[in-house]
Coordinates of C-alpha atoms in Angstrom, one line a residue:
M5 CA -24.4 127.8 44.8
I6 CA -26.8 129.7 46.5
F7 CA -28.6 130.0 50.4
P8 CA -31.6 130.5 50.9
R9 CA -32.9 133.9 53.6
I10 CA -32.3 132.2 57.0
A11 CA -32.9 133.9 59.9
H12 CA -31.0 132.0 62.2
P13 CA -27.5 132.8 64.4
F14 CA -25.9 130.0 63.3
V15 CA -26.2 130.6 59.5
V16 CA -23.7 132.5 59.6
V17 CA -21.6 129.8 61.4
L18 CA -22.1 127.4 58.6
V19 CA -21.7 129.3 55.8
F20 CA -18.0 130.4 56.7
A21 CA -17.6 126.8 58.0
L22 CA -17.9 125.4 54.6
A23 CA -16.0 128.3 52.8
A24 CA -13.0 128.1 54.9
T25 CA -12.3 123.9 53.7
G26 CA -13.5 125.4 50.9
V27 CA -17.1 123.3 50.2
W28 CA -18.3 126.5 49.7
A29 CA -18.2 129.8 48.4
S30 CA -20.7 132.3 45.9
P31 CA -19.2 134.7 44.2
A32 CA -20.9 138.7 43.7
G33 CA -22.4 137.9 40.6
E34 CA -23.1 134.5 40.3
E35 CA -25.5 133.0 37.3
E36 CA -27.1 130.5 38.5
P37 CA -26.6 127.0 36.9
A38 CA -27.1 127.1 33.6
A39 CA -30.0 129.8 33.6
A40 CA -31.4 130.4 30.4
A41 CA -30.8 134.3 28.7
D42 CA -34.1 134.3 27.2
K43 CA -35.9 132.9 30.3
E44 CA -39.3 134.8 31.3
M45 CA -38.5 136.3 34.9
V46 CA -41.4 137.5 37.9
L47 CA -41.3 138.8 41.0
D48 CA -42.0 136.7 44.2
P49 CA -44.0 138.6 46.4
T50 CA -43.2 136.2 49.6
T51 CA -39.0 138.0 49.4
G52 CA -38.5 140.7 46.6
E53 CA -36.3 138.4 44.0
M54 CA -36.8 138.1 40.9
V55 CA -37.4 133.7 40.1
T56 CA -38.2 132.3 36.3
A57 CA -41.8 132.0 36.3
P58 CA -43.9 129.3 37.5
E59 CA -44.1 126.6 34.7
Y60 CA -46.1 123.8 35.0
G61 CA -45.2 119.6 34.2
G62 CA -42.0 117.0 34.0
T63 CA -41.9 115.2 38.4
M64 CA -41.1 116.1 41.2
T65 CA -38.8 113.4 42.8
V66 CA -38.2 113.8 46.6
W67 CA -36.3 111.3 49.5
G68 CA -38.7 109.7 51.8
G69 CA -38.4 106.9 54.5
A70 CA -40.1 104.0 55.2
W71 CA -43.0 105.3 56.4
V72 CA -43.9 106.5 53.2
T73 CA -45.1 103.0 52.7
E74 CA -45.7 101.5 56.2
S75 CA -48.6 104.1 57.0
S76 CA -52.2 103.3 56.1
S77 CA -53.5 106.5 54.6
D78 CA -56.4 106.6 57.0
P79 CA -55.3 108.9 60.0
Y80 CA -57.9 107.8 62.1
F81 CA -56.1 105.0 62.7
S82 CA -52.4 105.3 62.4
Y83 CA -50.1 108.3 61.5
S84 CA -50.3 108.6 57.7
D85 CA -48.1 110.4 55.3
A86 CA -50.3 108.7 52.3
T87 CA -53.1 111.1 53.0
V88 CA -50.7 114.4 52.8
G89 CA -52.1 116.0 49.4
V90 CA -54.9 114.2 48.2
V91 CA -57.0 115.0 51.3
E92 CA -57.4 118.4 52.6
K93 CA -58.1 119.8 56.2
L94 CA -60.2 123.0 56.5
G95 CA -57.3 125.7 57.1
I96 CA -53.8 126.2 56.2
S97 CA -50.4 128.6 56.3
D98 CA -50.8 131.2 54.6
W99 CA -48.1 131.0 51.3
G100 CA -48.3 134.1 50.4
I101 CA -46.5 135.2 53.6
D102 CA -43.6 137.5 53.7
R103 CA -40.7 134.6 54.1
D104 CA -39.3 138.1 56.5
E105 CA -42.6 138.0 58.5
F106 CA -43.1 133.9 58.5
D107 CA -40.9 131.7 57.5
F108 CA -42.0 128.7 58.0
R109 CA -39.0 126.4 59.0
T110 CA -41.3 125.9 62.1
V111 CA -43.5 122.7 62.6
F112 CA -45.6 125.8 64.6
F113 CA -48.1 127.6 63.0
P114 CA -49.7 130.8 64.9
D115 CA -53.2 131.0 64.0
S116 CA -52.6 134.9 62.2
F117 CA -50.7 133.4 60.2
L118 CA -53.5 130.7 59.3
T119 CA -55.8 131.1 56.3
G120 CA -58.8 128.9 54.8
R121 CA -58.3 125.8 53.0
L122 CA -61.8 123.8 52.4
A123 CA -63.6 126.1 55.2
E124 CA -63.0 129.1 53.3
S125 CA -64.0 131.4 56.2
W126 CA -64.8 131.1 59.6
D127 CA -66.8 132.9 63.4
I128 CA -66.3 132.3 66.5
S129 CA -69.2 134.0 68.5
S130 CA -67.8 137.1 71.5
D131 CA -67.8 134.4 74.1
G132 CA -65.7 131.6 72.3
L133 CA -68.6 129.5 72.6
T134 CA -69.6 128.6 68.9
Y135 CA -66.9 128.5 65.5
T136 CA -69.0 128.8 62.1
F137 CA -67.5 127.1 59.5
N138 CA -67.9 128.2 55.6
I139 CA -67.4 126.0 53.3
R140 CA -65.1 126.7 50.6
E141 CA -67.7 126.6 47.0
G142 CA -66.9 125.3 43.7
V143 CA -64.1 121.7 45.8
N144 CA -64.9 118.2 43.9
W145 CA -63.3 115.2 45.4
H146 CA -61.6 114.1 42.6
N147 CA -62.9 111.5 40.1
K148 CA -62.4 108.4 41.4
A149 CA -65.2 105.9 42.4
P150 CA -67.2 106.3 44.7
M151 CA -67.2 109.5 45.3
N152 CA -67.4 110.5 40.9
G153 CA -65.8 114.0 41.1
R154 CA -69.1 115.2 43.7
A155 CA -68.8 118.8 45.5
L156 CA -67.8 118.7 48.9
T157 CA -70.6 119.4 51.7
A158 CA -70.7 121.0 55.2
E159 CA -72.3 117.1 56.6
D160 CA -68.5 115.6 55.0
V161 CA -66.8 117.4 57.4
V162 CA -69.2 116.6 60.3
Y163 CA -68.5 113.0 59.0
N164 CA -65.8 112.8 60.1
F165 CA -65.1 115.2 62.6
H166 CA -68.1 113.2 64.5
R167 CA -65.6 110.0 63.2
Q168 CA -62.4 110.7 65.0
L169 CA -64.9 111.9 68.2
G170 CA -66.6 109.2 68.6
L171 CA -70.1 111.4 67.9
G172 CA -73.2 110.6 66.3
N173 CA -73.2 107.3 64.5
F174 CA -70.1 106.5 65.9
T175 CA -70.6 106.7 69.3
D176 CA -70.4 102.6 69.3
A177 CA -67.3 102.8 67.9
G178 CA -65.6 105.4 69.9
P179 CA -63.0 108.4 69.4
S180 CA -60.0 107.6 67.3
P181 CA -57.4 105.7 68.6
N182 CA -54.5 107.2 67.2
W183 CA -52.5 109.3 69.6
P184 CA -51.8 112.9 67.5
A185 CA -56.5 112.8 68.0
G186 CA -55.3 113.5 71.7
N187 CA -55.7 117.2 70.8
L188 CA -58.8 117.2 69.0
K189 CA -60.4 115.3 71.8
R190 CA -60.1 117.3 74.4
I191 CA -61.3 120.4 72.7
P192 CA -64.2 120.8 75.2
F193 CA -66.9 120.2 72.1
E194 CA -70.7 120.2 73.0
S195 CA -72.1 119.6 69.2
I196 CA -70.7 119.8 65.3
T197 CA -73.4 119.9 63.2
A198 CA -73.5 121.5 59.9
T199 CA -76.7 124.2 59.3
D200 CA -76.6 123.6 55.7
D201 CA -74.7 122.2 52.4
S202 CA -72.0 124.5 53.2
T203 CA -71.6 125.6 57.0
V204 CA -70.4 124.0 60.2
V205 CA -71.8 124.7 63.4
M206 CA -69.2 123.9 66.5
K207 CA -70.3 124.4 69.5
L208 CA -68.2 124.3 72.9
K209 CA -68.8 123.3 76.1
E210 CA -66.7 126.3 77.8
P211 CA -63.6 128.3 75.6
S212 CA -60.1 126.7 74.6
L213 CA -57.5 129.1 73.0
P214 CA -56.4 126.6 70.8
A215 CA -59.2 125.1 69.3
L216 CA -58.6 127.2 66.6
N217 CA -55.6 126.1 65.2
I218 CA -56.4 122.4 66.0
I219 CA -59.0 122.5 64.6
L220 CA -57.9 123.9 61.3
L221 CA -54.7 121.9 61.3
D222 CA -54.2 118.4 63.7
L223 CA -53.6 115.4 62.2
P224 CA -56.8 113.9 62.7
T225 CA -58.8 117.5 61.3
Y226 CA -58.3 115.7 57.2
I227 CA -61.9 115.6 55.5
M228 CA -61.7 112.0 54.5
P229 CA -64.6 110.2 52.2
P230 CA -67.4 109.4 53.3
E231 CA -68.8 107.0 50.8
V232 CA -65.2 105.1 50.8
I233 CA -65.6 104.8 54.9
E234 CA -69.1 103.3 54.4
E235 CA -68.1 101.0 51.6
H236 CA -64.8 99.8 52.1
G237 CA -65.2 100.3 56.8
D238 CA -62.2 102.9 56.7
V239 CA -59.2 104.2 54.4
Q240 CA -56.9 102.0 55.4
D241 CA -56.0 101.1 51.8
W242 CA -54.1 103.6 50.0
R243 CA -56.1 102.1 46.7
N244 CA -59.7 103.2 47.9
L245 CA -58.0 106.5 48.6
V246 CA -60.1 109.9 47.7
G247 CA -59.9 113.1 48.4
T248 CA -59.6 116.1 47.5
G249 CA -55.7 117.8 47.3
P250 CA -53.7 119.3 44.2
F251 CA -52.7 115.4 43.9
M252 CA -54.0 111.6 43.3
L253 CA -52.1 109.0 45.3
T254 CA -51.6 106.3 41.9
D255 CA -49.5 104.0 42.8
V256 CA -46.6 102.6 46.4
V257 CA -44.8 100.1 46.1
D258 CA -44.1 98.9 49.3
G259 CA -40.7 99.5 50.8
S260 CA -40.3 101.6 47.6
S261 CA -41.6 104.6 46.2
A262 CA -44.9 106.8 46.7
T263 CA -46.1 108.3 43.9
R264 CA -48.8 111.1 43.1
T265 CA -50.2 112.7 40.4
R266 CA -51.9 116.3 39.6
N267 CA -55.3 116.0 39.6
P268 CA -56.3 118.1 36.6
D269 CA -60.0 119.6 38.1
Y270 CA -57.5 120.7 41.3
W271 CA -60.0 123.8 42.8
G272 CA -56.6 125.7 44.4
Y273 CA -54.6 128.8 42.6
D274 CA -51.4 129.8 43.8
P275 CA -51.1 132.3 46.5
K276 CA -48.1 134.0 44.9
Y277 CA -49.6 134.5 41.6
P278 CA -53.1 134.3 41.8
Q279 CA -53.5 132.9 37.7
N280 CA -51.7 129.8 38.1
R281 CA -53.8 126.4 38.5
L282 CA -51.9 124.1 41.2
P283 CA -49.9 122.3 41.1
Y284 CA -47.4 123.0 39.0
V285 CA -46.1 118.6 38.3
D286 CA -47.6 116.5 37.2
E287 CA -45.9 114.1 39.4
L288 CA -45.2 113.7 42.4
R289 CA -42.3 110.7 43.7
I290 CA -41.6 110.0 46.2
V291 CA -39.0 107.7 46.9
V292 CA -37.3 105.3 50.2
M293 CA -34.1 105.3 50.5
L294 CA -32.8 104.2 54.0
E295 CA -28.9 104.2 53.0
E296 CA -27.8 107.7 53.2
S297 CA -24.9 106.5 50.8
S298 CA -27.5 106.1 47.9
I299 CA -29.7 108.8 49.2
F300 CA -26.5 111.2 48.4
A301 CA -25.7 109.8 44.6
A302 CA -29.1 109.9 44.0
L303 CA -29.1 114.2 44.7
R304 CA -25.4 113.9 42.8
S305 CA -26.6 111.8 40.0
G306 CA -29.5 114.4 40.2
K307 CA -31.8 111.2 40.9
L308 CA -33.4 113.0 43.7
D309 CA -35.1 116.9 43.5
F310 CA -35.2 117.7 46.7
R311 CA -33.7 115.8 50.3
A312 CA -35.6 116.4 53.6
R313 CA -34.4 116.3 56.9
A314 CA -30.6 115.1 56.1
L315 CA -28.5 114.6 59.9
S316 CA -24.9 114.6 58.8
L317 CA -22.9 117.7 58.0
D318 CA -19.9 115.4 56.7
S319 CA -22.1 113.9 54.4
V320 CA -24.1 117.6 53.8
E321 CA -20.2 118.5 53.4
S322 CA -19.0 116.0 51.0
L323 CA -22.1 116.7 49.3
L324 CA -21.2 120.2 47.9
R325 CA -17.0 119.0 46.9
T326 CA -19.1 117.4 44.7
N327 CA -22.5 119.0 44.3
P328 CA -21.4 123.1 45.2
E329 CA -24.8 124.2 43.3
I330 CA -26.5 122.7 45.4
A331 CA -29.1 125.0 47.6
V332 CA -28.2 123.8 51.1
T333 CA -30.9 125.0 54.9
P334 CA -30.2 124.4 58.1
I335 CA -33.0 124.4 60.4
W336 CA -33.1 123.4 63.8
F337 CA -35.9 122.2 64.3
R338 CA -35.5 120.5 68.2
S339 CA -32.9 118.0 69.4
S340 CA -33.1 115.2 68.5
D341 CA -30.1 113.7 69.9
S342 CA -32.3 113.4 73.9
F343 CA -32.7 110.5 75.8
A344 CA -35.8 109.9 77.4
P345 CA -35.4 107.1 80.9
D346 CA -37.5 104.8 82.4
V347 CA -39.4 106.8 85.6
R348 CA -41.0 104.1 86.6
V349 CA -38.7 101.3 87.5
P350 CA -34.9 101.9 88.9
P351 CA -33.1 102.9 88.7
F352 CA -34.4 106.1 87.0
N353 CA -36.4 106.4 89.3
D354 CA -34.1 107.7 92.0
I355 CA -34.3 111.7 90.1
N356 CA -30.2 111.3 91.2
V357 CA -29.5 108.5 88.4
R358 CA -31.5 110.7 86.4
R359 CA -28.9 114.1 87.1
A360 CA -25.8 111.5 86.9
M361 CA -26.9 110.7 83.5
Q362 CA -27.3 114.8 82.0
L363 CA -23.8 115.2 84.7
A364 CA -21.8 113.0 82.7
L365 CA -22.4 114.3 78.7
D366 CA -20.1 116.9 77.7
N367 CA -22.8 118.3 74.7
E368 CA -20.5 120.6 73.9
T369 CA -17.3 119.1 73.4
A370 CA -19.7 117.4 71.3
A371 CA -21.2 120.5 69.5
A372 CA -17.9 121.9 68.9
S373 CA -16.2 118.2 67.8
Y374 CA -18.7 116.1 66.3
W375 CA -21.5 119.1 64.7
K376 CA -18.7 121.1 64.2
G377 CA -19.9 124.0 65.7
Q378 CA -23.5 124.2 64.0
A379 CA -25.4 122.6 67.5
N380 CA -26.4 124.7 69.8
A381 CA -25.7 122.9 73.7
T382 CA -27.5 125.2 75.7
P383 CA -29.6 123.0 78.2
Q384 CA -33.4 123.8 76.9
G385 CA -36.6 121.3 78.2
L386 CA -39.3 120.6 75.5
I387 CA -40.8 123.6 74.6
G388 CA -38.2 125.6 71.6
V389 CA -41.1 128.1 70.5
K390 CA -39.5 131.9 71.8
G391 CA -41.5 133.0 73.8
Y392 CA -43.2 129.6 75.8
Y393 CA -39.8 129.0 77.5
I394 CA -37.5 129.7 80.3
P395 CA -34.4 130.9 78.8
F396 CA -31.0 128.9 80.6
E397 CA -29.2 131.7 81.8
E398 CA -33.0 132.4 84.1
W399 CA -32.5 129.0 85.8
D400 CA -32.4 128.4 88.7
E401 CA -28.8 127.8 90.3
E402 CA -29.8 125.3 91.9
V403 CA -30.8 123.5 88.7
K404 CA -28.0 125.0 86.5
Q405 CA -25.8 122.6 88.5
Y406 CA -27.1 120.1 86.5
Y407 CA -26.5 120.6 83.0
R408 CA -22.9 121.0 83.3
Y409 CA -20.1 118.8 82.1
D410 CA -18.4 117.3 86.0
P411 CA -17.9 113.4 85.9
E412 CA -16.8 113.8 89.4
A413 CA -20.3 115.3 90.7
A414 CA -22.0 112.4 88.8
E415 CA -19.8 110.0 89.9
K416 CA -20.7 111.1 93.3
L417 CA -24.7 111.3 92.9
L418 CA -24.6 107.7 91.4
D419 CA -22.7 106.6 94.4
E420 CA -25.2 108.1 96.6
A421 CA -27.7 106.5 95.1
G422 CA -26.6 103.5 95.9
Y423 CA -25.0 102.6 92.8
P424 CA -21.3 101.7 93.6
R425 CA -18.8 100.3 91.3
G426 CA -18.7 96.6 90.7
A427 CA -15.6 94.4 90.5
D428 CA -15.6 95.5 86.8
G429 CA -15.9 98.9 86.9
T430 CA -19.9 99.1 85.7
R431 CA -22.3 100.4 88.3
F432 CA -25.5 98.8 86.6
Q433 CA -26.4 98.1 82.2
T434 CA -29.3 99.7 80.7
V435 CA -30.4 99.6 77.3
L436 CA -31.1 103.3 74.7
N437 CA -33.6 101.8 72.3
T438 CA -33.5 105.5 69.3
A439 CA -34.6 104.9 65.8
A440 CA -33.9 106.6 63.1
F441 CA -34.9 110.6 63.8
A442 CA -31.7 111.1 66.2
S443 CA -28.5 110.5 65.6
L444 CA -26.4 107.1 65.9
D445 CA -22.5 108.8 65.7
F446 CA -24.5 111.0 69.0
A447 CA -25.7 108.3 71.0
E448 CA -22.9 106.0 70.9
I449 CA -20.8 109.1 72.8
A450 CA -23.0 109.4 75.5
A451 CA -23.1 106.1 75.1
A452 CA -19.0 106.5 75.8
Y453 CA -20.1 109.2 78.3
W454 CA -21.6 107.2 80.7
A455 CA -19.0 104.2 80.3
E456 CA -16.8 106.2 81.5
I457 CA -18.9 107.1 85.2
G458 CA -20.1 103.2 84.9
V459 CA -23.0 103.1 83.7
D460 CA -23.3 100.0 80.2
V461 CA -25.5 101.7 78.0
K462 CA -26.4 99.2 75.2
I463 CA -27.4 100.4 72.1
D464 CA -30.7 99.6 70.3
V465 CA -32.1 101.3 67.2
L466 CA -35.3 100.5 66.0
T467 CA -37.7 100.9 62.9
A468 CA -40.1 104.0 63.0
P469 CA -42.7 102.0 62.8
E470 CA -41.3 99.8 65.9
F471 CA -40.4 102.3 67.5
A472 CA -44.4 104.3 67.6
Q473 CA -45.8 101.2 68.3
R474 CA -43.7 100.8 71.6
M475 CA -43.7 104.4 72.7
R476 CA -47.6 103.5 73.1
P477 CA -48.8 102.9 76.3
P478 CA -47.8 101.1 78.2
S479 CA -44.5 101.9 77.3
D480 CA -42.1 98.8 76.5
L481 CA -39.4 101.1 75.9
E482 CA -36.4 100.1 77.7
G483 CA -34.1 101.7 79.9
M484 CA -33.3 104.4 78.4
S485 CA -35.2 106.2 74.8
G486 CA -34.1 108.1 71.9
A487 CA -36.9 111.7 73.2
T488 CA -36.7 115.2 72.0
A489 CA -36.2 119.0 73.6
G490 CA -36.6 122.0 72.1
Q491 CA -38.9 121.4 70.2
L492 CA -40.3 124.5 67.6
G493 CA -43.6 122.4 67.5
D494 CA -47.0 124.0 68.8
P495 CA -46.1 124.4 72.5
V496 CA -49.6 123.3 73.3
T497 CA -49.3 120.0 71.9
V498 CA -45.8 119.3 73.0
I499 CA -46.0 120.2 76.6
D500 CA -48.5 117.1 76.5
D501 CA -45.6 114.7 76.3
F502 CA -45.2 113.9 80.1
H503 CA -49.0 114.7 80.9
S504 CA -50.4 111.3 82.3
D505 CA -52.4 109.9 79.9
S506 CA -50.8 111.2 76.6
E507 CA -49.3 108.6 74.3
V508 CA -46.3 109.5 73.7
N509 CA -44.8 109.3 77.4
R510 CA -41.6 107.4 77.0
G511 CA -40.6 107.8 80.2
G512 CA -44.0 106.8 82.0
V513 CA -43.9 109.9 83.9
Q514 CA -47.1 109.6 86.1
D515 CA -47.5 113.5 88.1
P516 CA -50.8 114.8 88.7
E517 CA -48.9 117.9 89.5
Y518 CA -47.5 118.5 85.9
D519 CA -50.7 116.8 84.6
A520 CA -52.6 120.0 86.0
M521 CA -50.0 122.6 85.6
V522 CA -51.0 121.5 81.8
E523 CA -54.5 121.1 82.0
A524 CA -54.3 124.9 83.2
A525 CA -52.6 126.1 80.1
L526 CA -55.1 123.9 77.9
G527 CA -57.8 125.7 79.9
A528 CA -55.3 129.3 79.3
T529 CA -57.9 132.6 78.7
S530 CA -55.4 134.4 76.8
I531 CA -52.2 133.9 74.6
E532 CA -49.7 135.8 77.8
E533 CA -51.0 133.3 79.9
Q534 CA -50.7 130.2 78.3
K535 CA -46.8 131.3 77.4
R536 CA -46.9 131.8 81.3
L537 CA -48.8 128.6 82.3
I538 CA -46.6 126.4 79.5
A539 CA -43.5 127.6 80.4
E540 CA -43.8 126.8 84.1
A541 CA -45.4 123.4 83.3
D542 CA -41.4 123.2 81.2
M543 CA -39.3 124.2 84.3
Y544 CA -41.0 122.1 85.8
A545 CA -39.9 119.0 83.9
I546 CA -36.4 120.5 83.9
E547 CA -36.4 120.2 87.3
K548 CA -38.2 116.5 87.8
H549 CA -34.9 115.5 85.1
W550 CA -37.2 113.9 82.6
H551 CA -35.5 114.0 80.0
I552 CA -31.5 114.3 79.1
F553 CA -30.7 117.0 77.1
G554 CA -28.9 116.0 74.4
P555 CA -27.4 119.7 71.4
K556 CA -29.8 121.2 69.2
S557 CA -28.4 120.2 65.6
P558 CA -29.2 121.1 62.8
V559 CA -31.4 119.2 60.0
Y560 CA -30.6 119.6 56.8
Y561 CA -32.8 120.4 53.5
L562 CA -31.5 119.9 50.4
A563 CA -32.7 121.4 46.6
Q564 CA -31.1 120.8 43.5
P565 CA -31.4 124.3 41.2
W566 CA -34.0 124.1 38.9
V567 CA -36.7 123.3 41.9
K568 CA -38.1 127.1 41.1
G569 CA -40.2 128.4 44.2
Y570 CA -38.5 127.1 46.8
N571 CA -37.0 129.5 49.4
G572 CA -35.7 127.2 52.2
E573 CA -39.1 126.6 53.7
A574 CA -39.7 122.9 55.9
G575 CA -43.1 122.5 55.8
L576 CA -46.5 124.6 55.0
N577 CA -48.6 122.7 58.2
K578 CA -48.7 120.0 60.8
W579 CA -47.8 116.6 59.7
E580 CA -47.8 117.8 55.8
D581 CA -44.2 118.4 54.8
W582 CA -45.0 117.4 51.0
L583 CA -48.1 120.0 50.6
I584 CA -45.2 122.6 49.7
F585 CA -44.4 120.4 46.6
T586 CA -47.3 122.1 45.5
Y587 CA -46.1 125.7 44.8
L588 CA -42.8 124.2 43.5
W589 CA -41.6 123.9 39.4
I590 CA -39.0 122.4 37.7
D591 CA -36.8 124.1 35.1
S592 CA -36.5 122.2 32.7
E593 CA -34.8 123.6 30.5
M594 CA -31.5 124.0 33.4
K595 CA -31.7 120.3 34.1
E596 CA -31.4 119.6 30.8
A597 CA -29.0 122.0 30.1
M598 CA -27.2 120.3 33.2
G599 CA -26.6 117.2 31.7
Y600 CA -30.0 115.7 34.3

């Protein structure tokens, strides 16, 4: 088994942990499984390593959750996986970057690593008020009615931005109700116009530091097919989806699979191998599997080529005992096992109750035992991108004291808050709403810790769509909800989570002082100023205990050895996990030689 290069200290721990149990070993000079001696080899310019030459054809089968077929294909209305690889945005992160410089194991893509996609290039005026985008020539819509392969124009781009923002002909309809559109709506646009067939000019009322990143990458900025919207009113039916991307969405079976077929007329080439037109595979099939046992059985039997975001280290270790050739990449995106108490109502409107819930969690023991040393128990706020948060060792002692394991201190705080133990030993009961993004096992561990201080927590597991719907204002999640911390997402987006107007404000926080801090960060005029303001807002939220921190554990990306071109990347753009499969290929000879 070969681990891709991973710039994270915990990887060393993982490798030695697996080696110690006999699960993983990689003898020096070990050849790839069933490697063909006469295979043409080429240099991967982003890693400096020799790999088998890219080849075309075959089907890439990857795992996907239930959302793959439940989502609308129109980002105007909801988060949509159906659009990924089918429709495109103006920008993209540069796949040709040296992986030592940027490894794509994040969901934060700084401007310095972006390149053009539908916009070949852009220019920003010296006063930061005018953004001019040069739309790429030679880009055509899929040859499917009603677009019928016509050329992409600047007016198509303007149409989509007007639709999302409620401008121009969409003034009466108003802006998109979809929560990720919030970032786009915060940019102070004055006008968005096409000055000719290949030029879009966006004028701002005042400078906005995050504007370029949002315009190029955010979910609402997919360029959807205008004629389809005019004909059907929207693109919620996947059958009507037409794009300019490397794949065409050709089949969706509800609750089962979503299939994309290679666009033979795609305009894009591989930045690593510029002579190669993309994509490499003929078909990308995303299959829905909900049972962990079924997913790992499919990996063992070679029916799955790739699995993203596995949570269970036990399952990964078990897989490697039978299939040591599968490459495993652990990535520490965030703590998905933190909790957001509803601060609007008792008991969690009392900060001492929230402090007590944190003090009751023995995160270090959980990280060492449940996660076998692979999780990081060092407390964090919302932000995980270095430079945008204040590290725990720099927190004031007054704050630090509430982020340790001390059940006696927790009980004292609950007594003082007016929640004594009753005759049965219970202080109060509450509900924890959670979903598949978090570990149910850790939720149960946390509930057991809380029971020790007299708090009875009932765990209610929701489906992903139900959780997302109930999270939106006015949130009707009960008591506490699963939340995230230490995120490697765009800090500008993440810091907005506790803003009064946020669509993902699980705990219902309404704090004008925090809102002002977020607004100041969004209005920063330099990166350094923005980093400082975001870190201050994050620290304010930490002091308020608006979330209860749980360990930051890895998720695991699993790739069969015949999946080539992969170096442990998690994704290519915000919201676009599946886009990396545009650049990957299958070594069909290796797969066949291994009996699959």
